[in-house]
Coordinates of C-alpha atoms in Angstrom, one line a residue:
M1 CA -22.0 4.3 -35.4
E2 CA -19.5 4.5 -37.9
A3 CA -16.3 2.4 -38.3
T4 CA -13.0 4.3 -37.5
G5 CA -10.5 2.0 -38.3
A6 CA -8.2 3.4 -36.2
V7 CA -4.4 2.1 -35.1
D8 CA -4.5 1.7 -31.5
I9 CA -1.5 2.9 -30.1
T10 CA -2.3 1.7 -26.7
D11 CA -1.5 -2.0 -28.0
G12 CA -0.2 -1.2 -31.1
R13 CA -2.8 -3.2 -32.9
A14 CA -5.4 -2.4 -35.9
S15 CA -8.4 -2.5 -34.0
G16 CA -11.0 -2.0 -36.6
G17 CA -13.5 -1.1 -34.0
R18 CA -16.4 0.8 -33.8
K19 CA -16.9 4.1 -31.4
S20 CA -18.5 4.1 -28.7
K21 CA -21.0 6.4 -27.0
A22 CA -18.4 7.1 -24.5
A23 CA -15.9 8.4 -26.6
S24 CA -17.6 11.4 -27.5
S25 CA -18.2 11.9 -23.5
S26 CA -16.9 12.4 -20.3
I27 CA -15.1 9.2 -18.8
L28 CA -13.7 8.9 -15.4
N29 CA -11.0 6.4 -15.4
V30 CA -10.4 4.4 -12.2
N31 CA -7.7 1.8 -12.4
V32 CA -8.4 -1.4 -10.8
G33 CA -5.8 -3.8 -9.7
V34 CA -6.7 -7.7 -9.8
L35 CA -4.5 -9.2 -7.3
G36 CA -4.4 -12.9 -5.8
H37 CA -2.6 -16.2 -5.7
V38 CA -1.2 -18.1 -8.6
D39 CA -3.8 -20.1 -10.5
S40 CA -6.8 -18.3 -8.4
G41 CA -8.4 -16.7 -11.9
K42 CA -7.3 -13.4 -12.0
T43 CA -6.9 -13.5 -15.9
S44 CA -9.8 -15.6 -16.7
L45 CA -12.1 -12.6 -14.6
V46 CA -10.2 -9.6 -16.7
R47 CA -11.4 -11.8 -19.5
A48 CA -15.0 -11.8 -18.1
L49 CA -15.4 -8.0 -17.7
S50 CA -13.2 -6.4 -20.0
T51 CA -14.3 -4.9 -23.4
V52 CA -11.5 -3.2 -24.7
L53 CA -8.3 -5.1 -24.6
S54 CA -4.9 -3.0 -24.2
T55 CA -1.0 -3.2 -23.8
A56 CA -0.2 -6.8 -22.7
A57 CA -3.7 -7.7 -21.9
L58 CA -5.1 -11.5 -21.5
D59 CA -1.4 -12.9 -21.2
K60 CA -0.6 -12.0 -24.8
H61 CA 3.2 -12.0 -24.1
P62 CA 4.5 -15.6 -25.9
Q63 CA 5.8 -16.5 -22.5
S64 CA 2.7 -16.2 -20.6
R65 CA 0.9 -18.6 -23.0
E66 CA 4.0 -21.0 -23.1
R67 CA 4.1 -21.2 -19.4
G68 CA 0.7 -20.9 -18.3
I69 CA 1.0 -17.8 -15.8
T70 CA 0.6 -14.0 -16.2
L71 CA 4.4 -13.2 -16.2
D72 CA 3.8 -9.0 -16.9
L73 CA 1.2 -6.4 -16.1
G74 CA -2.2 -6.7 -18.3
F75 CA -4.4 -4.0 -19.1
S76 CA -7.7 -3.6 -20.4
A77 CA -10.7 -1.9 -19.7
F78 CA -14.6 -1.7 -19.6
T79 CA -17.0 1.3 -19.3
V80 CA -20.4 1.7 -17.3
P81 CA -22.5 4.4 -16.6
A82 CA -21.7 7.1 -14.1
P83 CA -23.2 6.3 -10.3
A84 CA -24.6 9.4 -8.8
A85 CA -21.5 9.6 -6.3
V86 CA -19.5 10.8 -9.5
A87 CA -22.8 11.7 -12.1
A88 CA -21.9 15.7 -11.8
L89 CA -18.1 14.8 -13.0
C90 CA -18.8 12.4 -16.1
D91 CA -21.1 11.1 -18.1
S92 CA -19.4 7.6 -17.8
V93 CA -16.9 5.3 -15.3
Q94 CA -14.1 3.5 -17.1
F95 CA -12.5 0.6 -15.1
T96 CA -9.1 0.1 -16.2
L97 CA -8.0 -3.2 -15.0
V98 CA -4.6 -4.1 -14.3
D99 CA -3.8 -7.9 -14.4
C100 CA -1.4 -8.7 -12.1
P101 CA 1.2 -11.7 -11.9
G102 CA 0.0 -14.1 -9.1
H103 CA 3.4 -16.2 -9.0
A104 CA 5.9 -15.0 -6.0
S105 CA 8.8 -14.5 -7.8
L106 CA 7.3 -11.8 -10.0
I107 CA 6.6 -9.9 -6.6
R108 CA 8.6 -6.4 -8.3
T109 CA 6.0 -6.6 -11.1
I110 CA 3.1 -6.8 -8.6
I111 CA 4.2 -4.0 -6.1
G112 CA 5.0 -1.7 -9.6
G113 CA 1.5 -2.2 -10.3
A114 CA -0.1 -2.0 -7.1
Q115 CA 1.2 1.5 -7.3
I116 CA -0.8 3.0 -9.6
I117 CA -4.2 1.6 -9.0
D118 CA -7.6 3.6 -7.2
M119 CA -9.3 0.3 -6.4
M120 CA -8.2 -3.5 -6.1
L121 CA -10.1 -7.0 -6.8
L122 CA -8.6 -9.7 -4.7
V123 CA -9.2 -13.0 -6.3
V124 CA -9.2 -16.1 -4.2
D125 CA -10.1 -19.3 -5.5
A126 CA -13.0 -20.1 -3.5
T127 CA -12.1 -24.0 -3.2
K128 CA -8.9 -23.5 -1.8
G129 CA -9.5 -19.8 0.5
M130 CA -6.4 -17.7 1.8
Q131 CA -3.2 -18.8 0.1
T132 CA 0.2 -17.9 0.7
Q133 CA 0.7 -15.1 -1.7
T134 CA -3.3 -14.2 -0.9
A135 CA -1.9 -13.2 2.0
E136 CA 0.9 -10.8 0.6
C137 CA -1.5 -9.4 -1.4
V138 CA -3.4 -8.0 1.3
V139 CA -0.1 -6.6 2.6
I140 CA 0.1 -4.5 -0.7
G141 CA -3.1 -3.4 -0.4
E142 CA -2.6 -2.0 3.1
T143 CA -0.2 0.0 2.0
T144 CA -2.0 1.7 -0.8
M145 CA -5.6 1.4 -0.6
A146 CA -7.4 3.9 1.5
S147 CA -10.1 1.8 3.1
A148 CA -12.2 -1.0 2.7
D149 CA -14.2 0.4 0.0
D150 CA -11.1 0.6 -2.2
L151 CA -11.3 -3.3 -2.3
V152 CA -13.4 -6.0 -3.3
I153 CA -12.9 -9.9 -2.6
V154 CA -13.7 -11.8 -5.4
L155 CA -14.9 -15.4 -4.3
N156 CA -13.4 -17.2 -7.8
K157 CA -14.0 -20.9 -9.4
A158 CA -17.7 -20.8 -7.3
D159 CA -18.7 -23.4 -10.1
L160 CA -16.4 -25.9 -9.3
M161 CA -18.3 -26.9 -5.9
P162 CA -21.4 -29.0 -5.7
E163 CA -24.3 -26.4 -6.3
D164 CA -26.4 -28.1 -3.5
E165 CA -23.5 -27.3 -1.3
R166 CA -22.4 -24.0 -2.6
E167 CA -24.5 -21.6 -0.6
A168 CA -23.6 -23.1 2.9
R169 CA -19.8 -23.6 1.5
I170 CA -19.1 -19.9 0.2
A171 CA -20.9 -18.3 3.7
R172 CA -18.6 -20.2 5.5
L173 CA -15.2 -19.2 3.8
Q174 CA -16.9 -15.5 3.9
A175 CA -16.9 -15.8 7.7
R176 CA -13.2 -17.7 7.8
M177 CA -11.8 -15.0 5.6
R178 CA -13.0 -11.7 7.4
R179 CA -11.7 -13.8 11.1
Q180 CA -8.3 -13.8 8.7
L181 CA -9.0 -10.2 7.7
A182 CA -9.0 -8.7 11.5
G183 CA -6.7 -6.2 12.2
T184 CA -6.9 -5.0 8.9
K185 CA -8.2 -2.2 6.5
F186 CA -10.0 -4.9 4.8
A187 CA -12.2 -6.4 7.5
R188 CA -15.5 -5.3 6.6
A189 CA -14.3 -5.4 2.7
R190 CA -17.2 -6.4 0.3
F191 CA -17.5 -10.1 -1.3
A192 CA -18.5 -10.9 -4.7
T193 CA -18.9 -14.7 -5.9
V194 CA -18.4 -15.4 -9.4
A195 CA -17.4 -18.2 -12.3
A196 CA -15.2 -16.3 -14.1
A197 CA -14.5 -19.7 -16.5
P198 CA -17.2 -22.0 -16.0
G199 CA -15.9 -25.1 -16.5
G200 CA -12.3 -24.5 -16.0
G201 CA -11.8 -23.8 -19.7
G202 CA -10.9 -19.9 -18.8
G203 CA -7.2 -20.0 -20.4
G204 CA -6.3 -17.6 -18.2
E205 CA -3.5 -17.5 -15.6
G206 CA -2.3 -20.8 -14.7
D207 CA -4.5 -22.8 -16.8
S208 CA -2.3 -23.8 -20.2
A209 CA -4.4 -27.0 -20.7
Q210 CA -7.1 -27.4 -23.0
P211 CA -10.5 -26.0 -21.6
A212 CA -12.7 -28.9 -19.8
A213 CA -16.7 -29.2 -20.5
P214 CA -19.1 -27.2 -18.3
A215 CA -20.3 -29.4 -15.3
D216 CA -24.1 -28.1 -16.4
A217 CA -24.8 -27.4 -20.3
K218 CA -26.4 -24.0 -19.6
Q219 CA -23.1 -22.5 -18.1
H220 CA -21.6 -21.2 -20.9
T221 CA -21.2 -17.7 -19.6
S222 CA -19.7 -16.1 -17.1
A223 CA -21.7 -16.3 -13.5
G224 CA -21.6 -13.2 -11.1
V225 CA -19.6 -11.0 -13.2
V226 CA -22.6 -8.6 -14.3
E227 CA -23.3 -8.1 -10.7
L228 CA -19.3 -7.5 -9.8
A229 CA -19.2 -4.9 -12.6
E230 CA -22.1 -3.2 -10.3
L231 CA -20.8 -3.6 -7.1
L232 CA -17.9 -1.7 -8.7
R233 CA -19.6 0.9 -9.7
S234 CA -21.5 1.8 -6.8
L235 CA -18.4 1.8 -4.6
V236 CA -17.0 4.7 -7.2
R237 CA -16.1 8.0 -5.2
S238 CA -15.1 11.4 -6.3
P239 CA -11.4 11.0 -7.2
Q240 CA -8.9 13.0 -6.3
R241 CA -8.0 14.4 -9.8
S242 CA -5.8 17.3 -10.6
D243 CA -4.0 19.0 -13.9
T244 CA -2.0 21.0 -11.9
G245 CA 2.0 20.3 -11.2
P246 CA 4.2 18.7 -13.2
F247 CA 3.7 16.2 -15.7
H248 CA 4.8 12.6 -14.7
M249 CA 3.9 9.3 -15.4
A250 CA 4.9 5.7 -15.2
V251 CA 5.8 3.8 -18.1
D252 CA 5.0 0.5 -18.6
H253 CA 4.8 -0.6 -22.3
C254 CA 7.0 1.2 -24.9
F255 CA 7.1 -0.4 -28.9
A256 CA 7.4 1.0 -32.2
L257 CA 4.7 1.3 -34.4
R258 CA 5.6 1.4 -38.6
G259 CA 4.8 4.9 -39.9
Q260 CA 3.9 6.4 -36.4
G261 CA 6.6 6.6 -34.2
T262 CA 7.1 5.0 -30.8
V263 CA 4.5 4.4 -28.3
L264 CA 5.1 4.7 -24.3
T265 CA 2.0 3.5 -22.7
G266 CA 1.5 4.1 -18.8
T267 CA -0.4 5.9 -16.3
V268 CA -0.3 9.6 -15.6
L269 CA 0.5 10.5 -11.8
S270 CA 0.6 13.9 -11.8
G271 CA -0.2 16.6 -14.2
A272 CA -1.3 16.8 -17.5
V273 CA 0.0 16.1 -21.4
E274 CA -1.0 17.7 -24.2
V275 CA 0.0 17.0 -27.9
G276 CA 2.3 19.0 -29.2
Q277 CA 4.0 19.1 -25.9
M278 CA 7.8 18.3 -25.1
I279 CA 8.4 15.1 -22.8
E280 CA 11.7 13.9 -21.2
L281 CA 12.5 10.3 -20.5
P282 CA 14.8 11.2 -17.6
E283 CA 16.9 7.6 -18.0
L284 CA 18.2 8.4 -20.9
A285 CA 18.0 12.2 -20.9
I286 CA 16.5 13.1 -24.1
T287 CA 13.3 15.5 -24.8
R288 CA 10.7 14.1 -27.3
K289 CA 7.8 15.6 -28.5
V290 CA 4.1 14.4 -28.5
K291 CA 2.8 13.4 -31.8
S292 CA -0.6 11.9 -30.8
M293 CA -2.5 10.1 -28.0
Q294 CA -4.9 7.6 -27.1
V295 CA -6.9 6.7 -24.3
Y296 CA -8.1 2.9 -25.2
R297 CA -8.3 3.5 -29.1
R298 CA -10.1 7.3 -28.8
P299 CA -7.6 9.9 -29.8
V300 CA -7.4 12.6 -27.3
Q301 CA -5.9 16.3 -27.0
R302 CA -5.4 15.7 -23.5
A303 CA -4.7 13.6 -20.4
Q304 CA -4.3 14.5 -16.7
Q305 CA -3.9 12.9 -13.4
G306 CA -5.2 8.9 -13.4
D307 CA -5.6 8.3 -16.9
R308 CA -4.0 5.6 -19.0
V309 CA -2.7 7.0 -21.9
G310 CA -0.7 5.8 -25.0
V311 CA 1.8 9.0 -26.1
C312 CA 3.4 8.7 -29.3
V313 CA 6.7 9.9 -29.9
A314 CA 9.0 10.1 -32.9
G315 CA 12.7 9.6 -32.9
L316 CA 12.8 7.2 -30.0
D317 CA 14.3 3.4 -29.8
A318 CA 11.7 1.1 -28.5
A319 CA 14.2 -1.1 -27.5
L320 CA 15.6 1.3 -25.1
V321 CA 12.5 1.7 -23.0
E322 CA 11.0 -1.4 -21.2
R323 CA 9.9 0.8 -18.2
G324 CA 10.6 3.9 -16.6
V325 CA 9.2 7.5 -16.3
A326 CA 8.5 10.2 -18.9
A327 CA 7.6 13.5 -17.2
A328 CA 7.8 17.3 -17.8
P329 CA 11.3 18.5 -18.9
G330 CA 13.7 19.2 -15.7
A331 CA 11.0 17.5 -13.1
L332 CA 12.5 14.9 -12.5
R333 CA 16.4 13.7 -11.6
P334 CA 18.4 11.3 -10.5
V335 CA 17.9 10.5 -7.2
R336 CA 20.7 9.1 -5.0
A337 CA 19.0 9.4 -1.8
A338 CA 16.0 10.3 -0.3
V339 CA 13.8 11.0 3.5
A340 CA 11.0 8.9 3.2
A341 CA 8.1 9.1 5.7
V342 CA 7.4 5.7 6.3
R343 CA 5.6 3.2 8.6
A344 CA 6.8 -0.9 9.0
V345 CA 4.4 -3.3 7.6
K346 CA 3.0 -4.7 11.0
F347 CA 3.0 -8.4 9.4
F348 CA 6.5 -8.0 8.4
R349 CA 7.9 -10.8 10.8
G350 CA 12.0 -10.1 10.3
K351 CA 14.5 -6.9 11.6
C352 CA 15.4 -4.2 9.3
P353 CA 18.0 -2.4 11.9
S354 CA 19.3 0.6 10.5
G355 CA 22.7 0.4 8.4
G356 CA 20.9 -2.7 7.1
K357 CA 20.2 -3.3 3.1
L358 CA 16.6 -3.2 1.7
H359 CA 14.8 -3.6 -1.7
V360 CA 12.9 -0.2 -2.5
S361 CA 10.6 0.1 -5.5
T362 CA 8.9 3.5 -6.7
G363 CA 7.3 3.7 -9.5
H364 CA 8.0 0.2 -11.5
A365 CA 11.7 0.4 -10.3
T366 CA 13.0 -1.4 -7.9
V367 CA 16.7 -0.9 -6.5
M368 CA 18.8 -1.9 -3.5
A369 CA 19.2 0.8 -0.9
T370 CA 20.9 1.4 2.4
A371 CA 18.5 2.5 5.3
T372 CA 19.0 4.6 8.3
Y373 CA 15.5 5.1 10.7
F374 CA 14.8 7.9 12.9
G375 CA 12.6 10.7 14.3
A376 CA 9.7 8.1 15.7
A377 CA 9.1 9.5 18.8
E378 CA 9.3 13.1 17.4
M379 CA 7.5 13.0 14.7
A380 CA 4.8 11.0 17.6
A381 CA 5.0 14.4 19.5
I382 CA 3.9 16.3 16.9
L383 CA 1.3 14.8 15.3
V384 CA -0.2 14.5 18.7
D385 CA 0.2 18.3 19.0
R386 CA -1.7 18.8 16.0
S387 CA -5.7 18.7 14.7
P388 CA -6.2 16.4 12.1
A389 CA -6.9 19.6 10.5
Q390 CA -3.1 20.8 10.4
S391 CA -2.4 17.1 9.3
E392 CA -2.8 17.9 5.5
E393 CA -0.8 20.7 3.1
Q394 CA -3.5 22.4 1.4
G395 CA -3.7 21.8 -2.7
T396 CA -2.1 18.4 -1.9
V397 CA -3.4 15.9 -4.8
P398 CA -2.6 12.7 -4.6
P399 CA -1.4 10.4 -7.6
P400 CA -3.5 6.7 -7.7
G401 CA -2.3 4.4 -5.0
A402 CA -1.8 7.6 -2.7
L403 CA -1.2 6.6 1.3
S404 CA -4.1 7.8 3.2
D405 CA -2.2 7.2 6.4
I406 CA 1.4 8.7 5.4
P407 CA 0.3 12.5 6.2
P408 CA 2.6 15.3 4.0
V409 CA 5.6 16.0 6.6
R410 CA 8.6 18.0 6.7
V411 CA 12.2 17.6 7.7
D412 CA 12.8 19.9 10.3
W413 CA 16.9 20.1 9.5
R414 CA 17.2 22.1 13.0
R415 CA 15.9 19.9 15.0
D416 CA 17.7 16.9 16.9
F417 CA 16.2 13.3 16.1
L418 CA 16.7 10.1 17.7
Q419 CA 18.2 7.2 15.9
Q420 CA 17.2 4.2 15.5
P421 CA 18.5 1.1 16.2
A422 CA 15.7 -0.2 13.7
L423 CA 12.4 0.3 11.9
T424 CA 9.9 0.5 14.8
R425 CA 6.5 -1.1 14.8
G426 CA 5.8 0.0 18.0
S427 CA 5.4 -3.2 19.4
D428 CA 9.0 -4.5 19.8
R429 CA 8.5 -4.8 23.6
P430 CA 9.2 -7.7 26.0
D431 CA 5.6 -8.1 26.6
S432 CA 4.9 -10.6 24.4
Q433 CA 1.4 -9.6 24.3
A434 CA 2.2 -6.5 22.3
A435 CA 2.9 -7.4 19.0
A436 CA -0.7 -9.2 19.2
S437 CA -2.2 -6.2 20.2
A438 CA -0.6 -4.1 17.2
A439 CA -1.7 -6.5 14.9
T440 CA -5.2 -6.4 15.7
S441 CA -6.2 -3.0 16.6
Q442 CA -6.1 0.1 14.3
E443 CA -4.8 2.0 17.4
G444 CA -1.9 -0.1 17.3
R445 CA -0.6 0.6 13.6
P446 CA 2.8 0.9 13.6
P447 CA 4.4 4.5 13.8
L448 CA 5.1 7.4 11.7
Q449 CA 8.5 7.6 11.5
F450 CA 11.5 9.0 8.9
A451 CA 13.8 6.8 6.8
L452 CA 16.9 8.3 4.8
L453 CA 17.5 5.9 1.8
Q454 CA 21.1 6.0 0.3
F455 CA 20.2 3.9 -3.1
Q456 CA 22.7 2.2 -5.1
T457 CA 21.4 2.8 -8.0
P458 CA 19.8 6.7 -9.3
V459 CA 16.3 6.4 -9.3
F460 CA 13.2 9.2 -10.5
A461 CA 10.6 9.7 -8.1
P462 CA 9.1 13.1 -7.4
P463 CA 8.6 14.4 -4.0
G464 CA 5.7 12.7 -2.6
G465 CA 6.4 9.9 -4.2
L466 CA 5.7 6.5 -2.6
V467 CA 8.1 4.0 -1.4
I468 CA 7.6 0.2 -1.1
G469 CA 10.6 -1.6 1.1
S470 CA 11.4 -5.3 0.5
K471 CA 13.2 -8.1 1.7
L472 CA 13.3 -9.9 -1.5
D473 CA 16.9 -12.1 -0.5
G474 CA 16.8 -15.8 0.0
D475 CA 16.7 -15.5 3.7
A476 CA 14.7 -12.5 4.5
G477 CA 11.3 -12.0 6.6
A478 CA 12.3 -14.7 8.3
Q479 CA 10.2 -14.9 11.6
P480 CA 12.0 -14.6 15.0
A481 CA 11.5 -17.2 17.8
G482 CA 8.1 -16.1 19.4
G483 CA 6.9 -13.8 16.6
G484 CA 3.4 -14.0 18.0
A485 CA 1.2 -14.6 14.7
Q486 CA -1.7 -15.6 15.6
R487 CA -2.7 -18.8 14.0
G488 CA -5.4 -18.4 10.8
T489 CA -4.7 -14.8 10.3
V490 CA -3.3 -12.8 7.4
P491 CA 0.0 -12.5 9.5
A492 CA 0.3 -16.6 10.1
R493 CA -0.7 -17.0 6.4
A494 CA 2.0 -14.5 5.3
A495 CA 4.8 -16.1 7.5
A496 CA 3.6 -19.9 7.0
A497 CA 5.6 -22.3 4.7
E498 CA 4.3 -22.3 1.2
P499 CA 5.1 -26.2 0.2
S500 CA 6.3 -25.4 -3.3
G501 CA 7.9 -22.3 -2.1
G502 CA 11.4 -21.0 -3.1
G503 CA 12.5 -17.1 -3.4
G504 CA 10.9 -16.1 -0.3
A505 CA 7.6 -16.8 -1.4
G506 CA 6.4 -18.6 2.5
R507 CA 6.6 -15.4 4.0
C508 CA 5.8 -11.6 4.0
R509 CA 8.5 -9.9 2.1
I510 CA 7.3 -6.2 2.6
C511 CA 8.6 -4.5 5.4
L512 CA 7.6 -0.7 5.0
Y513 CA 5.5 1.8 3.1
G514 CA 5.6 5.6 2.9
R515 CA 6.3 8.5 0.5
I516 CA 9.4 10.8 -0.4
V517 CA 9.6 13.7 1.8
E518 CA 12.8 15.1 0.5
A519 CA 15.3 13.8 -2.3
F520 CA 18.9 14.2 -3.0
G521 CA 21.0 14.5 -6.4
A522 CA 24.6 12.6 -6.3
G523 CA 27.1 14.8 -3.9
E524 CA 23.9 16.9 -2.3
L525 CA 23.4 15.0 0.5
D526 CA 25.4 16.3 3.5
A527 CA 25.0 13.7 6.8
A528 CA 26.0 15.5 8.6
R529 CA 22.8 18.0 8.5
L530 CA 21.0 15.4 10.1
R531 CA 21.2 16.0 13.7
L532 CA 21.3 12.2 14.6
Y533 CA 21.6 11.4 18.3
T534 CA 21.7 7.9 20.0
T535 CA 21.1 7.5 23.9
R536 CA 20.6 5.3 26.7
E537 CA 17.2 4.0 27.2
R538 CA 15.5 4.6 30.7
R539 CA 12.8 2.1 31.7
G540 CA 10.6 2.7 34.7
V541 CA 6.8 1.1 35.7
I542 CA 3.6 2.7 36.2
F543 CA 2.4 1.8 40.0
R544 CA -0.6 4.0 40.1
V545 CA -3.4 4.2 37.1
G546 CA -5.4 7.9 36.6
A547 CA -9.4 7.8 36.0
A548 CA -10.3 5.2 32.9
A549 CA -11.1 7.4 30.0
G550 CA -14.5 8.3 29.2
G551 CA -15.3 8.7 33.1
G552 CA -15.1 5.8 36.2
G553 CA -13.3 5.4 39.0
G554 CA -9.7 4.4 38.6
G555 CA -6.7 4.3 41.1
G556 CA -5.9 7.3 40.6
G557 CA -6.1 9.7 44.0
A558 CA -3.1 12.5 43.9
S559 CA -2.6 12.8 47.1
G560 CA 0.3 10.8 48.8
G561 CA 3.4 10.2 47.6
G562 CA 3.8 6.3 47.8
G563 CA 0.5 4.3 47.2
S564 CA 0.8 1.1 45.5
G565 CA -2.2 1.8 43.1
G566 CA -5.9 2.3 43.4
S567 CA -8.4 -0.3 41.9
G568 CA -7.8 0.1 38.5
G569 CA -4.2 -1.0 38.4
S570 CA -4.8 -4.4 40.4
G571 CA -7.3 -6.0 38.1
G572 CA -7.0 -5.8 33.7
A573 CA -5.5 -3.1 31.9
A574 CA -7.6 0.3 31.7
H575 CA -7.4 2.8 28.8
V576 CA -6.5 5.9 30.5
H577 CA -4.8 9.4 30.2
E578 CA -3.4 9.8 33.1
V579 CA -0.4 7.6 34.9
F580 CA 2.0 7.7 38.3
G581 CA 5.5 6.0 37.3
R582 CA 8.7 5.4 39.1
D583 CA 12.3 4.0 38.0
L584 CA 13.0 6.0 35.6
F585 CA 14.7 8.5 37.6
G586 CA 17.0 7.9 40.7
R587 CA 15.4 8.5 44.0
D588 CA 17.4 11.7 44.5
S589 CA 17.1 12.7 41.0
R590 CA 15.4 16.3 40.4
V591 CA 12.5 15.2 38.5
A592 CA 11.8 18.6 37.5
A593 CA 14.2 18.8 35.2
Y594 CA 12.4 16.3 33.1
V595 CA 9.4 17.5 33.0
G596 CA 8.0 17.6 28.9
M597 CA 10.2 14.2 28.5
I598 CA 8.6 11.7 26.4
V599 CA 7.9 8.9 27.7
E600 CA 6.3 5.4 25.9
G601 CA 3.8 2.4 27.0
A602 CA 4.4 -1.0 26.3
Q603 CA 2.1 -0.9 23.2
G604 CA 4.2 2.4 21.6
E605 CA 1.7 4.6 23.3
V606 CA 2.9 8.8 23.6
G607 CA 2.9 11.0 26.8
R608 CA 5.1 13.4 28.4
I609 CA 5.7 13.8 32.0
E610 CA 3.6 16.7 33.7
G611 CA 5.3 16.9 36.7
T612 CA 6.4 15.0 40.3
F613 CA 4.5 13.0 42.0
G614 CA 5.7 12.8 45.6
Q615 CA 9.1 11.9 46.2
A616 CA 12.1 9.4 45.4
G617 CA 11.8 10.0 41.7
K618 CA 8.5 9.3 41.2
F619 CA 6.3 11.4 38.9
R620 CA 3.2 11.6 36.8
A621 CA 2.6 11.4 32.9
R622 CA -0.5 11.9 30.8
F623 CA -0.7 10.4 27.6
P624 CA -3.4 12.4 25.0
L625 CA -4.5 9.7 23.1
G626 CA -4.7 7.3 25.7
I627 CA -2.8 4.3 26.9
A628 CA -3.6 0.7 28.0
A629 CA -2.1 0.9 31.4
K630 CA -2.1 -1.4 35.1
V631 CA 0.1 -1.4 37.6
G632 CA 3.6 -2.8 36.6
T633 CA 2.8 -2.0 32.7
P634 CA 6.5 -1.0 31.6
L635 CA 7.3 2.5 30.6
R636 CA 10.5 3.8 29.0
T637 CA 11.9 7.0 27.8
A638 CA 11.3 8.0 23.9

């Protein structure tokens, strides 16, 4: 192989390296976020895995080295042969490692990094297990990862356990973490056990001291890292990538390169960019021509969605850009308000009232916004009525960090929407069992709803862009009385106070996630266009239960008007589709006038009134997705 002597525009250093075989073959880039509690060994793990270093890799920032913690996003990579699942698409897979800070005060940086990743390594100190910031990283993963296959839990520092106890202790830790992850999409996540810096001498995050001598003289290299790389390789799936649509790149670093120009490094979120193309920096309202590009020291002529790339332009003062966006000219404009389709984070224990403020992160920007929530009931009815195939628009290709459980939906401006008093989790009921049930059942995930976000300062975000809402002020997210977090679970960890806490470190601060449905520039939002209304809530109860879902007797004979329930309603709750209720209406009300009205169960289940049942205001309701019901289960109008 020949030495290239190339200038690395992805980190501003002369590499003097050699051209790898992968440089001339097709390469699939997979962005892997490395997250975890401070001092869990994330940077040491990145050091052990990486073969190519790039922007801010391995805590190059002087303050990072001085303080012994990661302060900024660091980027590095390693390449493996393509697994069978993607062999038809590429020759090699390049894993770009996004080393995220672990300190709670750097949550904005962590969220920004999480929005550009395809997979996630959750690094856990094997001697300590789940810690407060570990739990918050799980929440971030819940908002951005599609399934358990997108996350690997890395139990690091295994070498600090006595060798004769190591296997048993690791097995107990894995079992405990699986219990703690119950109710999340990561309950079946895979584990890897490593010693990224045997003896504690990795010099990584939280390690500013001199390296200690290895406990075993043979342990001078990282243990378990090769197996971890192979596990990551086995989990690679054919990604959703597209070069169509306008170019949009999340810029995370910018620096001047003498004799070359100014380099913008970042991840392409949509579209493609080529050498010679004009790009816009919308925050500065300037356009510049792309002089050259590199992908990890490899000169390229083109980069597309999912690629990490360094883009060199001329005539740009690097001091004007830190983080932001680059895009095709005219593709992005300043957004002062947006309607987003969102879900609540089920582990957040605070309240998010309509009209209240929260921090909203989109890309690498975090700004304050005033939020108004609406449409949960109407959207539930829409999603119940349409098939899964109708939930996705044809040709929609999500960017890295796309949301698997936020379907593309639109606001029907001709429709009336119920304005909610607050962001709903679907379990905001007097029943104390509702929150626990919603937090531990996939069916009980928070409902889809709309949020009108009015930003204090403009942001540059495309339609469909990811948004994450947080309460980052000092007392945000405080758990109300009777919060319902089960001891030892992720929500309990996220709500528990951290002894060295501060700045809200001891609580889950992320309250919602979703994507932008419609964006508005200055003066474009006419609040009157949103047909919001409020209503007095009606409450009733179930007095009879239909046949259990999947067969079996219930208590649901339809004859007679006033029976107080059948056998299915007198014991524990059954999962049924048909129930009979009372007390929503007066005894003399014409129930027929309310046929078609949406009703909700105690855990947010959505159904419709189908007809009257006898007299005295009683009715029959059907829940297409089922309801956990027994005699006395509350109902309310949605």
